[in-house]
mmCIF file of C-alpha atoms in Angstrom:
data_model
loop_
_atom_site.group_PDB
_atom_site.id
_atom_site.type_symbol
_atom_site.label_atom_id
_atom_site.label_comp_id
_atom_site.label_asym_id
_atom_site.label_seq_id
_atom_site.Cartn_x
_atom_site.Cartn_y
_atom_site.Cartn_z
ATOM 1 C CA MET A 23 30.798 6.575 14.740
ATOM 2 C CA LYS A 24 30.564 4.850 10.636
ATOM 3 C CA ARG A 25 27.233 2.958 12.857
ATOM 4 C CA PHE A 26 25.659 5.456 14.371
ATOM 5 C CA TRP A 27 25.487 6.985 10.877
ATOM 6 C CA SER A 28 24.710 4.428 9.130
ATOM 7 C CA PHE A 29 21.817 3.944 11.708
ATOM 8 C CA LEU A 30 20.522 7.285 11.027
ATOM 9 C CA VAL A 31 20.606 7.423 6.889
ATOM 10 C CA LYS A 32 18.552 3.847 7.474
ATOM 11 C CA SER A 33 16.656 4.256 9.955
ATOM 12 C CA LEU A 34 12.643 4.040 9.071
ATOM 13 C CA ARG A 35 12.516 5.962 12.362
ATOM 14 C CA VAL A 36 14.208 8.797 12.088
ATOM 15 C CA ARG A 37 13.025 8.971 8.175
ATOM 16 C CA PHE A 38 10.015 9.023 9.980
ATOM 17 C CA PHE A 39 10.703 11.635 11.750
ATOM 18 C CA LEU A 40 12.527 13.680 9.519
ATOM 19 C CA ILE A 41 9.430 13.812 7.001
ATOM 20 C CA LEU A 42 6.726 14.547 10.120
ATOM 21 C CA PHE A 43 9.031 17.872 10.859
ATOM 22 C CA ILE A 44 10.381 18.903 7.574
ATOM 23 C CA THR A 45 6.677 19.116 6.801
ATOM 24 C CA GLY A 46 5.546 20.606 9.923
ATOM 25 C CA LEU A 47 8.541 23.355 8.977
ATOM 26 C CA PHE A 48 8.091 24.622 5.887
ATOM 27 C CA SER A 49 4.023 24.204 6.660
ATOM 28 C CA CYS A 50 5.028 26.926 9.488
ATOM 29 C CA MET A 51 7.441 29.010 7.186
ATOM 30 C CA ILE A 52 4.630 29.172 4.035
ATOM 31 C CA MET A 53 1.595 29.866 6.372
ATOM 32 C CA GLN A 54 3.532 32.879 7.805
ATOM 33 C CA SER A 55 4.784 34.654 4.399
ATOM 34 C CA ALA A 56 1.173 34.153 3.381
ATOM 35 C CA ILE A 57 0.081 36.044 6.129
ATOM 36 C CA LEU A 58 2.150 38.383 6.105
ATOM 37 C CA THR A 59 2.223 39.177 2.654
ATOM 38 C CA ASN A 60 -1.544 39.234 2.508
ATOM 39 C CA TYR A 61 -1.642 41.629 5.256
ATOM 40 C CA LYS A 62 0.487 44.054 3.779
ATOM 41 C CA ASP A 63 -0.770 44.197 0.557
ATOM 42 C CA ARG A 64 -4.453 44.270 2.453
ATOM 43 C CA ALA A 65 -2.923 47.412 4.499
ATOM 44 C CA ILE A 66 -1.596 48.856 1.295
ATOM 45 C CA GLU A 67 -4.915 48.643 -0.888
ATOM 46 C CA VAL A 68 -6.694 50.106 2.682
ATOM 47 C CA LYS A 69 -4.280 52.885 2.574
ATOM 48 C CA LYS A 70 -4.493 53.858 -0.984
ATOM 49 C CA ASN A 71 -8.325 53.816 -1.154
ATOM 50 C CA GLU A 72 -8.277 55.877 2.282
ATOM 51 C CA VAL A 73 -5.669 58.840 0.133
ATOM 52 C CA GLN A 74 -7.179 58.618 -2.788
ATOM 53 C CA THR A 75 -10.397 59.971 -0.778
ATOM 54 C CA GLN A 76 -9.553 62.435 0.851
ATOM 55 C CA LEU A 77 -7.515 63.486 -2.531
ATOM 56 C CA ARG A 78 -10.510 63.485 -4.719
ATOM 57 C CA ILE A 79 -12.397 65.440 -1.878
ATOM 58 C CA LEU A 80 -9.114 67.838 -2.152
ATOM 59 C CA ALA A 81 -9.013 68.079 -5.394
ATOM 60 C CA ASN A 82 -12.942 69.487 -5.655
ATOM 61 C CA HIS A 83 -11.298 72.088 -3.333
ATOM 62 C CA LEU A 84 -9.356 73.441 -4.965
ATOM 63 C CA ILE A 85 -11.573 74.173 -7.790
ATOM 64 C CA THR A 86 -14.182 75.956 -5.480
ATOM 65 C CA TYR A 87 -11.715 78.076 -3.949
ATOM 66 C CA ASN A 88 -10.118 78.711 -7.649
ATOM 67 C CA TYR A 89 -6.537 77.408 -6.278
ATOM 68 C CA MET A 90 -5.320 76.864 -9.729
ATOM 69 C CA GLN A 91 -5.563 80.374 -10.846
ATOM 70 C CA ASP A 92 -5.036 81.824 -7.304
ATOM 71 C CA PRO A 93 -3.014 79.655 -4.619
ATOM 72 C CA SER A 94 -3.068 82.525 -1.729
ATOM 73 C CA SER A 95 -6.168 80.321 -0.223
ATOM 74 C CA ALA A 96 -4.776 79.726 3.652
ATOM 75 C CA ILE A 97 -7.818 77.278 3.723
ATOM 76 C CA VAL A 98 -6.667 74.993 0.739
ATOM 77 C CA GLN A 99 -2.686 75.863 2.468
ATOM 78 C CA ALA A 100 -3.643 74.552 5.691
ATOM 79 C CA GLU A 101 -5.595 71.458 3.942
ATOM 80 C CA LEU A 102 -2.363 70.801 2.183
ATOM 81 C CA THR A 103 -0.317 70.673 5.194
ATOM 82 C CA LEU A 104 -2.602 69.022 6.867
ATOM 83 C CA LEU A 105 -2.987 65.833 4.317
ATOM 84 C CA ALA A 106 0.831 65.942 4.108
ATOM 85 C CA ASN A 107 1.615 65.491 7.785
ATOM 86 C CA LEU A 108 -1.236 62.775 8.667
ATOM 87 C CA TYR A 109 0.101 60.511 6.081
ATOM 88 C CA ASP A 110 3.875 61.486 6.300
ATOM 89 C CA GLY A 111 4.300 62.351 3.056
ATOM 90 C CA ARG A 112 4.612 65.185 0.058
ATOM 91 C CA VAL A 113 1.671 66.459 -1.981
ATOM 92 C CA LEU A 114 2.650 68.972 -5.245
ATOM 93 C CA ILE A 115 -0.041 70.567 -7.291
ATOM 94 C CA ILE A 116 0.954 70.505 -11.111
ATOM 95 C CA GLY A 117 -1.054 72.979 -13.393
ATOM 96 C CA ASP A 118 -2.292 71.848 -16.982
ATOM 97 C CA ASP A 119 1.516 73.750 -18.363
ATOM 98 C CA LEU A 120 2.956 70.737 -16.023
ATOM 99 C CA GLN A 121 4.303 73.550 -13.912
ATOM 100 C CA VAL A 122 4.309 72.751 -9.872
ATOM 101 C CA ILE A 123 2.271 75.303 -8.481
ATOM 102 C CA THR A 124 2.844 74.065 -4.680
ATOM 103 C CA ASP A 125 4.452 72.082 -3.278
ATOM 104 C CA THR A 126 4.573 70.946 0.898
ATOM 105 C CA TYR A 127 7.939 70.584 0.764
ATOM 106 C CA GLY A 128 8.607 73.828 -0.853
ATOM 107 C CA LYS A 129 11.719 72.814 -3.206
ATOM 108 C CA ARG A 130 10.182 72.431 -6.383
ATOM 109 C CA GLU A 131 7.527 75.249 -6.353
ATOM 110 C CA GLY A 132 7.857 76.856 -10.109
ATOM 111 C CA LYS A 133 9.699 74.202 -11.585
ATOM 112 C CA THR A 134 7.900 72.000 -14.885
ATOM 113 C CA ILE A 135 7.756 68.248 -13.845
ATOM 114 C CA ILE A 136 7.840 65.708 -16.763
ATOM 115 C CA SER A 137 6.253 62.513 -15.820
ATOM 116 C CA GLU A 138 4.957 59.720 -17.506
ATOM 117 C CA GLU A 139 2.045 59.226 -14.408
ATOM 118 C CA VAL A 140 1.343 63.150 -14.606
ATOM 119 C CA VAL A 141 1.466 63.286 -18.671
ATOM 120 C CA ASN A 142 -1.009 60.605 -18.634
ATOM 121 C CA CYS A 143 -3.454 61.985 -15.807
ATOM 122 C CA LEU A 144 -3.830 64.867 -18.036
ATOM 123 C CA ARG A 145 -4.991 63.670 -20.884
ATOM 124 C CA LYS A 146 -7.618 61.096 -19.451
ATOM 125 C CA GLY A 147 -8.413 62.741 -16.187
ATOM 126 C CA SER A 148 -10.279 60.561 -14.430
ATOM 127 C CA ASP A 149 -9.540 57.370 -16.371
ATOM 128 C CA GLY A 150 -6.081 58.793 -15.735
ATOM 129 C CA VAL A 151 -5.610 57.961 -11.923
ATOM 130 C CA ALA A 152 -2.399 56.048 -11.404
ATOM 131 C CA THR A 153 -1.214 54.387 -8.244
ATOM 132 C CA VAL A 154 2.395 53.001 -7.833
ATOM 133 C CA TYR A 155 3.758 51.233 -4.937
ATOM 134 C CA ASP A 156 8.062 51.612 -4.195
ATOM 135 C CA ASN A 157 8.555 48.659 -2.270
ATOM 136 C CA LYS A 158 11.975 49.439 -1.996
ATOM 137 C CA ASN A 159 11.465 53.335 -0.355
ATOM 138 C CA GLY A 160 8.570 52.851 1.256
ATOM 139 C CA TYR A 161 6.298 54.711 -0.165
ATOM 140 C CA LEU A 162 3.057 55.330 -2.224
ATOM 141 C CA GLU A 163 3.046 57.622 -5.077
ATOM 142 C CA ILE A 164 -0.300 58.616 -6.456
ATOM 143 C CA THR A 165 -1.752 60.652 -9.590
ATOM 144 C CA THR A 166 -5.203 62.372 -8.657
ATOM 145 C CA PRO A 167 -6.759 64.865 -11.750
ATOM 146 C CA ILE A 168 -7.933 67.770 -10.726
ATOM 147 C CA ILE A 169 -11.278 68.326 -12.726
ATOM 148 C CA GLU A 170 -13.591 71.135 -13.567
ATOM 149 C CA THR A 171 -17.425 70.364 -14.535
ATOM 150 C CA ALA A 172 -20.127 72.051 -15.474
ATOM 151 C CA GLY A 173 -22.200 70.113 -12.667
ATOM 152 C CA LEU A 174 -20.144 70.234 -9.677
ATOM 153 C CA GLY A 175 -22.441 69.857 -6.331
ATOM 154 C CA ASP A 176 -21.666 70.806 -3.486
ATOM 155 C CA GLY A 177 -17.792 70.644 -4.204
ATOM 156 C CA ASP A 178 -17.538 66.737 -2.450
ATOM 157 C CA TYR A 179 -18.667 65.069 -5.428
ATOM 158 C CA LEU A 180 -18.966 64.845 -9.039
ATOM 159 C CA SER A 181 -22.561 63.526 -10.849
ATOM 160 C CA SER A 182 -22.231 61.031 -13.429
ATOM 161 C CA GLU A 183 -23.737 63.730 -16.168
ATOM 162 C CA ALA A 184 -20.984 66.083 -15.131
ATOM 163 C CA GLN A 185 -17.995 63.409 -15.881
ATOM 164 C CA SER A 186 -18.856 63.551 -19.372
ATOM 165 C CA LYS A 187 -17.831 67.285 -19.755
ATOM 166 C CA GLU A 188 -15.114 67.498 -17.402
ATOM 167 C CA VAL A 189 -11.904 69.864 -17.566
ATOM 168 C CA VAL A 190 -8.585 68.267 -16.499
ATOM 169 C CA LYS A 191 -7.406 71.552 -14.459
ATOM 170 C CA GLY A 192 -3.930 69.998 -13.094
ATOM 171 C CA VAL A 193 -2.939 66.769 -11.143
ATOM 172 C CA MET A 194 -2.090 65.906 -7.582
ATOM 173 C CA LEU A 195 0.997 63.979 -7.466
ATOM 174 C CA THR A 196 1.367 62.825 -3.850
ATOM 175 C CA SER A 197 3.677 60.437 -2.558
ATOM 176 C CA VAL A 198 2.706 58.644 0.800
ATOM 177 C CA SER A 199 5.153 57.019 3.356
ATOM 178 C CA THR A 200 4.725 53.297 4.160
ATOM 179 C CA ALA A 201 7.159 53.542 6.805
ATOM 180 C CA ASN A 202 3.568 52.707 9.540
ATOM 181 C CA ILE A 203 2.996 49.718 7.547
ATOM 182 C CA GLU A 204 6.927 48.409 7.435
ATOM 183 C CA LYS A 205 6.884 48.642 11.517
ATOM 184 C CA THR A 206 3.418 46.945 11.517
ATOM 185 C CA MET A 207 4.928 44.243 9.508
ATOM 186 C CA GLU A 208 8.355 43.814 11.558
ATOM 187 C CA ILE A 209 6.053 43.665 15.256
ATOM 188 C CA LEU A 210 4.029 41.028 13.246
ATOM 189 C CA ASN A 211 7.212 39.271 11.835
ATOM 190 C CA ASN A 212 8.575 39.320 15.321
ATOM 191 C CA LYS A 213 5.556 38.125 17.208
ATOM 192 C CA ALA A 214 4.808 35.692 14.141
ATOM 193 C CA LEU A 215 8.638 34.134 14.702
ATOM 194 C CA VAL A 216 7.787 33.925 18.368
ATOM 195 C CA ILE A 217 4.400 31.953 17.979
ATOM 196 C CA GLU A 218 6.638 29.908 14.933
ATOM 197 C CA VAL A 219 9.501 28.422 16.788
ATOM 198 C CA ILE A 220 7.058 27.390 19.749
ATOM 199 C CA VAL A 221 4.816 25.281 17.086
ATOM 200 C CA ILE A 222 8.254 24.036 15.711
ATOM 201 C CA MET A 223 8.689 22.902 19.336
ATOM 202 C CA LEU A 224 5.152 21.376 18.977
ATOM 203 C CA ILE A 225 5.960 19.757 16.091
ATOM 204 C CA LEU A 226 8.991 18.934 16.774
ATOM 205 C CA VAL A 227 7.593 16.250 20.041
ATOM 206 C CA PHE A 228 5.038 15.796 17.593
ATOM 207 C CA SER A 229 7.269 14.323 15.546
ATOM 208 C CA LEU A 230 9.248 12.179 17.490
ATOM 209 C CA VAL A 231 6.025 10.111 19.363
ATOM 210 C CA ALA A 232 4.054 10.055 16.317
ATOM 211 C CA SER A 233 7.689 8.687 14.648
ATOM 212 C CA LYS A 234 7.892 5.816 17.495
ATOM 213 C CA ALA A 235 3.990 5.185 17.624
ATOM 214 C CA LEU A 236 3.657 4.480 14.113
ATOM 215 C CA LEU A 237 7.084 2.391 13.994
ATOM 216 C CA LYS A 238 5.371 0.436 17.313
ATOM 217 C CA PRO A 239 3.899 -2.923 14.953
ATOM 218 C CA PHE A 240 7.484 -3.327 13.618
ATOM 219 C CA ASP A 241 9.298 -3.170 16.840
ATOM 220 C CA ARG A 242 6.565 -5.692 18.011
ATOM 221 C CA ILE A 243 7.395 -8.118 14.874
ATOM 222 C CA THR A 244 11.205 -8.082 15.980
ATOM 223 C CA SER A 245 10.744 -8.679 19.688
ATOM 224 C CA LYS A 246 8.670 -11.395 18.647
ATOM 225 C CA LEU A 247 11.390 -12.389 15.966
ATOM 226 C CA ASN A 248 14.065 -12.742 18.463
ATOM 227 C CA GLU A 249 11.866 -14.380 20.868
ATOM 228 C CA MET A 250 11.487 -17.021 18.305
ATOM 229 C CA LYS A 251 15.158 -17.012 17.760
ATOM 230 C CA ALA A 252 15.852 -17.433 21.415
ATOM 231 C CA GLY A 253 13.464 -20.275 21.405
ATOM 232 C CA PHE A 254 10.880 -19.183 23.834
ATOM 233 C CA THR A 255 7.671 -19.553 21.180
ATOM 234 C CA ASP A 256 6.753 -21.406 17.912
ATOM 235 C CA GLU A 257 3.581 -19.909 17.798
ATOM 236 C CA PRO A 258 2.293 -17.648 14.540
ATOM 237 C CA LEU A 259 2.965 -14.101 14.034
ATOM 238 C CA SER A 260 0.274 -11.999 14.466
ATOM 239 C CA VAL A 261 0.449 -8.247 14.015
ATOM 240 C CA PRO A 262 -3.060 -6.871 12.177
ATOM 241 C CA ASP A 263 -1.839 -2.710 13.223
ATOM 242 C CA TYR A 264 -1.371 -1.917 9.375
ATOM 243 C CA ILE A 265 -1.684 -4.050 6.131
ATOM 244 C CA GLU A 266 1.753 -3.578 5.903
ATOM 245 C CA THR A 267 2.564 -5.580 9.126
ATOM 246 C CA GLU A 268 0.233 -8.287 8.013
ATOM 247 C CA HIS A 269 1.539 -8.676 4.511
ATOM 248 C CA ILE A 270 5.380 -9.534 5.793
ATOM 249 C CA VAL A 271 3.995 -11.380 9.469
ATOM 250 C CA ASP A 272 1.716 -13.613 6.590
ATOM 251 C CA ALA A 273 5.075 -14.107 4.160
ATOM 252 C CA PHE A 274 6.806 -14.895 7.564
ATOM 253 C CA ASN A 275 4.596 -17.701 8.484
ATOM 254 C CA GLN A 276 4.452 -19.232 5.473
ATOM 255 C CA LEU A 277 8.092 -19.152 5.649
ATOM 256 C CA GLN A 278 8.343 -20.653 9.463
ATOM 257 C CA GLY A 279 5.738 -23.686 7.948
ATOM 258 C CA ARG A 280 7.082 -24.578 5.257
ATOM 259 C CA MET A 281 11.147 -24.551 7.818
ATOM 260 C CA LYS A 282 8.790 -26.691 9.985
ATOM 261 C CA VAL A 283 8.170 -29.149 7.057
ATOM 262 C CA LEU A 284 11.275 -29.271 6.368
ATOM 263 C CA ASP A 285 13.133 -29.420 9.887
ATOM 264 C CA ASP A 286 10.202 -32.580 10.244
ATOM 265 C CA SER A 287 12.038 -33.933 7.144
ATOM 266 C CA ARG A 288 15.065 -33.657 8.414
ATOM 267 C CA GLN A 289 14.520 -35.123 11.366
ATOM 268 C CA GLU A 290 12.633 -38.428 9.941
ATOM 269 C CA PHE A 291 15.406 -38.475 7.385
ATOM 270 C CA VAL A 292 18.393 -38.430 10.485
ATOM 271 C CA SER A 293 16.200 -41.402 11.920
ATOM 272 C CA ASN A 294 15.443 -43.041 8.635
ATOM 273 C CA VAL A 295 19.282 -42.549 8.162
ATOM 274 C CA SER A 296 19.919 -43.935 11.567
ATOM 275 C CA HIS A 297 18.026 -47.116 11.151
ATOM 276 C CA GLU A 298 19.173 -47.973 8.110
ATOM 277 C CA LEU A 299 22.937 -47.767 8.859
ATOM 278 C CA LYS A 300 22.242 -49.244 12.313
ATOM 279 C CA THR A 301 21.440 -52.969 10.575
ATOM 280 C CA PRO A 302 24.019 -54.117 8.698
ATOM 281 C CA ILE A 303 25.839 -52.802 11.514
ATOM 282 C CA THR A 304 24.404 -54.994 13.527
ATOM 283 C CA SER A 305 24.018 -58.044 11.886
ATOM 284 C CA MET A 306 27.517 -57.825 11.311
ATOM 285 C CA LYS A 307 28.718 -57.385 15.412
ATOM 286 C CA VAL A 308 26.295 -60.165 15.958
ATOM 287 C CA LEU A 309 28.049 -62.174 13.516
ATOM 288 C CA ALA A 310 31.599 -61.129 14.796
ATOM 289 C CA ASP A 311 30.656 -61.887 17.814
ATOM 290 C CA THR A 312 29.246 -65.092 17.220
ATOM 291 C CA LEU A 313 32.613 -66.560 15.487
ATOM 292 C CA LEU A 314 34.574 -65.268 18.252
ATOM 293 C CA SER A 315 32.875 -67.364 20.744
ATOM 294 C CA GLN A 316 33.282 -70.220 18.583
ATOM 295 C CA GLU A 317 36.831 -70.904 19.527
ATOM 296 C CA ASP A 318 37.172 -74.345 17.676
ATOM 297 C CA ALA A 319 34.787 -73.909 15.291
ATOM 298 C CA PRO A 320 35.754 -75.288 11.576
ATOM 299 C CA GLY A 321 36.853 -72.749 8.976
ATOM 300 C CA GLU A 322 34.038 -73.896 6.603
ATOM 301 C CA VAL A 323 32.109 -71.879 9.396
ATOM 302 C CA TYR A 324 34.866 -68.756 9.449
ATOM 303 C CA ARG A 325 34.004 -68.558 5.775
ATOM 304 C CA ASP A 326 30.376 -68.718 6.037
ATOM 305 C CA PHE A 327 30.357 -66.260 8.584
ATOM 306 C CA LEU A 328 33.278 -64.042 6.796
ATOM 307 C CA SER A 329 31.093 -64.149 3.780
ATOM 308 C CA ASP A 330 28.228 -62.859 5.404
ATOM 309 C CA ILE A 331 29.645 -59.654 6.676
ATOM 310 C CA SER A 332 30.967 -59.340 3.607
ATOM 311 C CA ALA A 333 27.712 -58.901 2.220
ATOM 312 C CA GLU A 334 26.775 -56.871 5.197
ATOM 313 C CA ILE A 335 29.643 -54.491 4.084
ATOM 314 C CA ASP A 336 28.312 -54.757 0.763
ATOM 315 C CA ARG A 337 24.782 -53.707 1.976
ATOM 316 C CA GLU A 338 26.010 -51.072 4.310
ATOM 317 C CA ASP A 339 27.734 -49.308 0.923
ATOM 318 C CA LYS A 340 24.837 -50.214 -1.339
ATOM 319 C CA ILE A 341 23.012 -47.855 1.774
ATOM 320 C CA ILE A 342 25.222 -45.171 2.128
ATOM 321 C CA ASN A 343 25.431 -44.515 -1.469
ATOM 322 C CA ASP A 344 21.844 -44.506 -2.013
ATOM 323 C CA LEU A 345 21.891 -41.682 1.079
ATOM 324 C CA LEU A 346 24.437 -39.643 -0.685
ATOM 325 C CA SER A 347 22.072 -39.960 -4.003
ATOM 326 C CA LEU A 348 18.994 -38.728 -1.965
ATOM 327 C CA VAL A 349 21.351 -35.656 -0.275
ATOM 328 C CA LYS A 350 22.271 -34.785 -3.578
ATOM 329 C CA MET A 351 18.681 -34.477 -5.222
ATOM 330 C CA ASP A 352 17.970 -31.599 -2.190
ATOM 331 C CA LYS A 353 16.044 -34.561 -0.126
ATOM 332 C CA LYS A 354 13.538 -35.746 -2.696
ATOM 333 C CA ALA A 355 13.225 -39.452 -3.429
ATOM 334 C CA THR A 356 15.450 -40.803 -5.945
ATOM 335 C CA GLN A 357 13.731 -43.679 -8.180
ATOM 336 C CA PRO A 358 13.837 -47.039 -6.929
ATOM 337 C CA ASN A 359 16.715 -49.643 -8.650
ATOM 338 C CA ILE A 360 13.883 -52.324 -9.881
ATOM 339 C CA ALA A 361 15.078 -55.657 -11.335
ATOM 340 C CA SER A 362 13.524 -58.696 -11.117
ATOM 341 C CA VAL A 363 14.645 -60.421 -7.530
ATOM 342 C CA ASN A 364 13.570 -64.232 -6.589
ATOM 343 C CA VAL A 365 12.084 -63.262 -3.219
ATOM 344 C CA ASN A 366 12.394 -66.676 -2.003
ATOM 345 C CA GLN A 367 16.562 -66.265 -1.841
ATOM 346 C CA MET A 368 16.325 -62.808 -0.684
ATOM 347 C CA THR A 369 14.048 -63.621 2.214
ATOM 348 C CA GLU A 370 16.817 -66.389 3.336
ATOM 349 C CA ILE A 371 19.083 -64.069 3.003
ATOM 350 C CA VAL A 372 17.475 -61.587 5.135
ATOM 351 C CA LEU A 373 16.411 -64.612 7.519
ATOM 352 C CA LYS A 374 20.480 -65.812 7.735
ATOM 353 C CA ARG A 375 21.113 -62.457 8.355
ATOM 354 C CA LEU A 376 19.168 -62.053 11.514
ATOM 355 C CA ARG A 377 19.436 -65.201 12.755
ATOM 356 C CA PRO A 378 22.799 -64.230 15.048
ATOM 357 C CA ILE A 379 20.717 -61.906 16.504
ATOM 358 C CA ALA A 380 17.071 -63.925 16.843
ATOM 359 C CA ASN A 381 19.621 -66.757 18.470
ATOM 360 C CA LYS A 382 21.436 -63.829 21.509
ATOM 361 C CA ARG A 383 17.505 -63.315 22.162
ATOM 362 C CA ASN A 384 16.853 -67.672 22.019
ATOM 363 C CA ILE A 385 14.318 -66.809 18.891
ATOM 364 C CA GLU A 386 13.959 -69.209 16.418
ATOM 365 C CA LEU A 387 13.392 -68.000 12.472
ATOM 366 C CA ILE A 388 12.071 -70.462 10.188
ATOM 367 C CA LEU A 389 11.389 -69.669 6.268
ATOM 368 C CA GLU A 390 8.327 -72.458 4.655
ATOM 369 C CA SER A 391 8.554 -71.544 1.185
ATOM 370 C CA HIS A 392 5.927 -73.629 -1.384
ATOM 371 C CA ARG A 393 6.862 -72.325 -4.290
ATOM 372 C CA GLU A 394 9.443 -69.633 -5.762
ATOM 373 C CA ILE A 395 8.754 -65.978 -6.346
ATOM 374 C CA VAL A 396 9.995 -63.690 -9.008
ATOM 375 C CA ALA A 397 8.961 -59.683 -8.499
ATOM 376 C CA GLU A 398 10.461 -56.394 -9.653
ATOM 377 C CA ILE A 399 11.646 -54.761 -6.393
ATOM 378 C CA ASP A 400 14.142 -52.392 -5.406
ATOM 379 C CA GLU A 401 16.331 -55.543 -3.403
ATOM 380 C CA VAL A 402 17.799 -52.579 -0.971
ATOM 381 C CA LYS A 403 15.145 -50.730 0.154
ATOM 382 C CA ILE A 404 13.007 -54.068 0.551
ATOM 383 C CA SER A 405 15.693 -55.431 2.755
ATOM 384 C CA LEU A 406 16.487 -52.785 4.888
#
């Protein structure tokens, strides 16, 4: 279980999937919220403009039928009732003395109403029109002035000249229900939820496919590395799908090239070590075999052969010390031990070492020396 959770936390594929899925999910939610909010604001604005148009017409009719002085007009009463029923609301006709003349609910007629919106509307006239939306209770409250003017036309609109001579006779305080907008919002929200679920499923599938496709180059790198580890191939990697994979592959190929050089150096080192260690051992074996084959050899011969064997052992010790120094120096060549050496004597020693081996193969070794030679050399390495 711990390994599984570690995989989920560290897996690049899982991270890609989560990033794509969460981004798509939040995008859907934000888009849904933005569309529904914009629709609601627009629907309320349209309804407000529609109701205000009807209220302006009704306000003109109130002046035309002298309703503010005689509220018994059946035509105006019918219009008020129709407006209230049409918009599922309530209309209050308020005189300039803040007294309610008509209430379509019939509850506040004859009472005085004190409201900031009503007072402002009475004072400012057309400039005092106010609209308040109560989102909590779901209604729209509109304050409309009832204006009498000297230049009233057919009763449905006011000329610009007449507006400068307007007299506010009262105020219409109208409450309009927005239940139909809320109902539409609920229907749209349910439909949006269904669409959102479908889109989320598509995003889920897309995220899975995309996360797998995006990481395919890395899977190929892993596969080729496993092949190289198993020894099936030693070709350089090439995964040019992304710039990142190119950088990884180039770095690995450089590392592989360096490791190959080191491996070749190691093999060469082992080969040289084998040769350098084998030469003195072979010489000692030949000397020992020669000594054993001579049963009645005089003591002087024994001493001579044993002296040669001792010299070979010393040479073997020097070679081993040099090799150990080479290993300690990280397989880099050490400085040679330069000294003045008599080349003639060194050559004679080498020939003396090789003669038993040559005699076994019926080879005669002869040194012809015309003059003495002294050179600055590393005797151990030269005589290997």
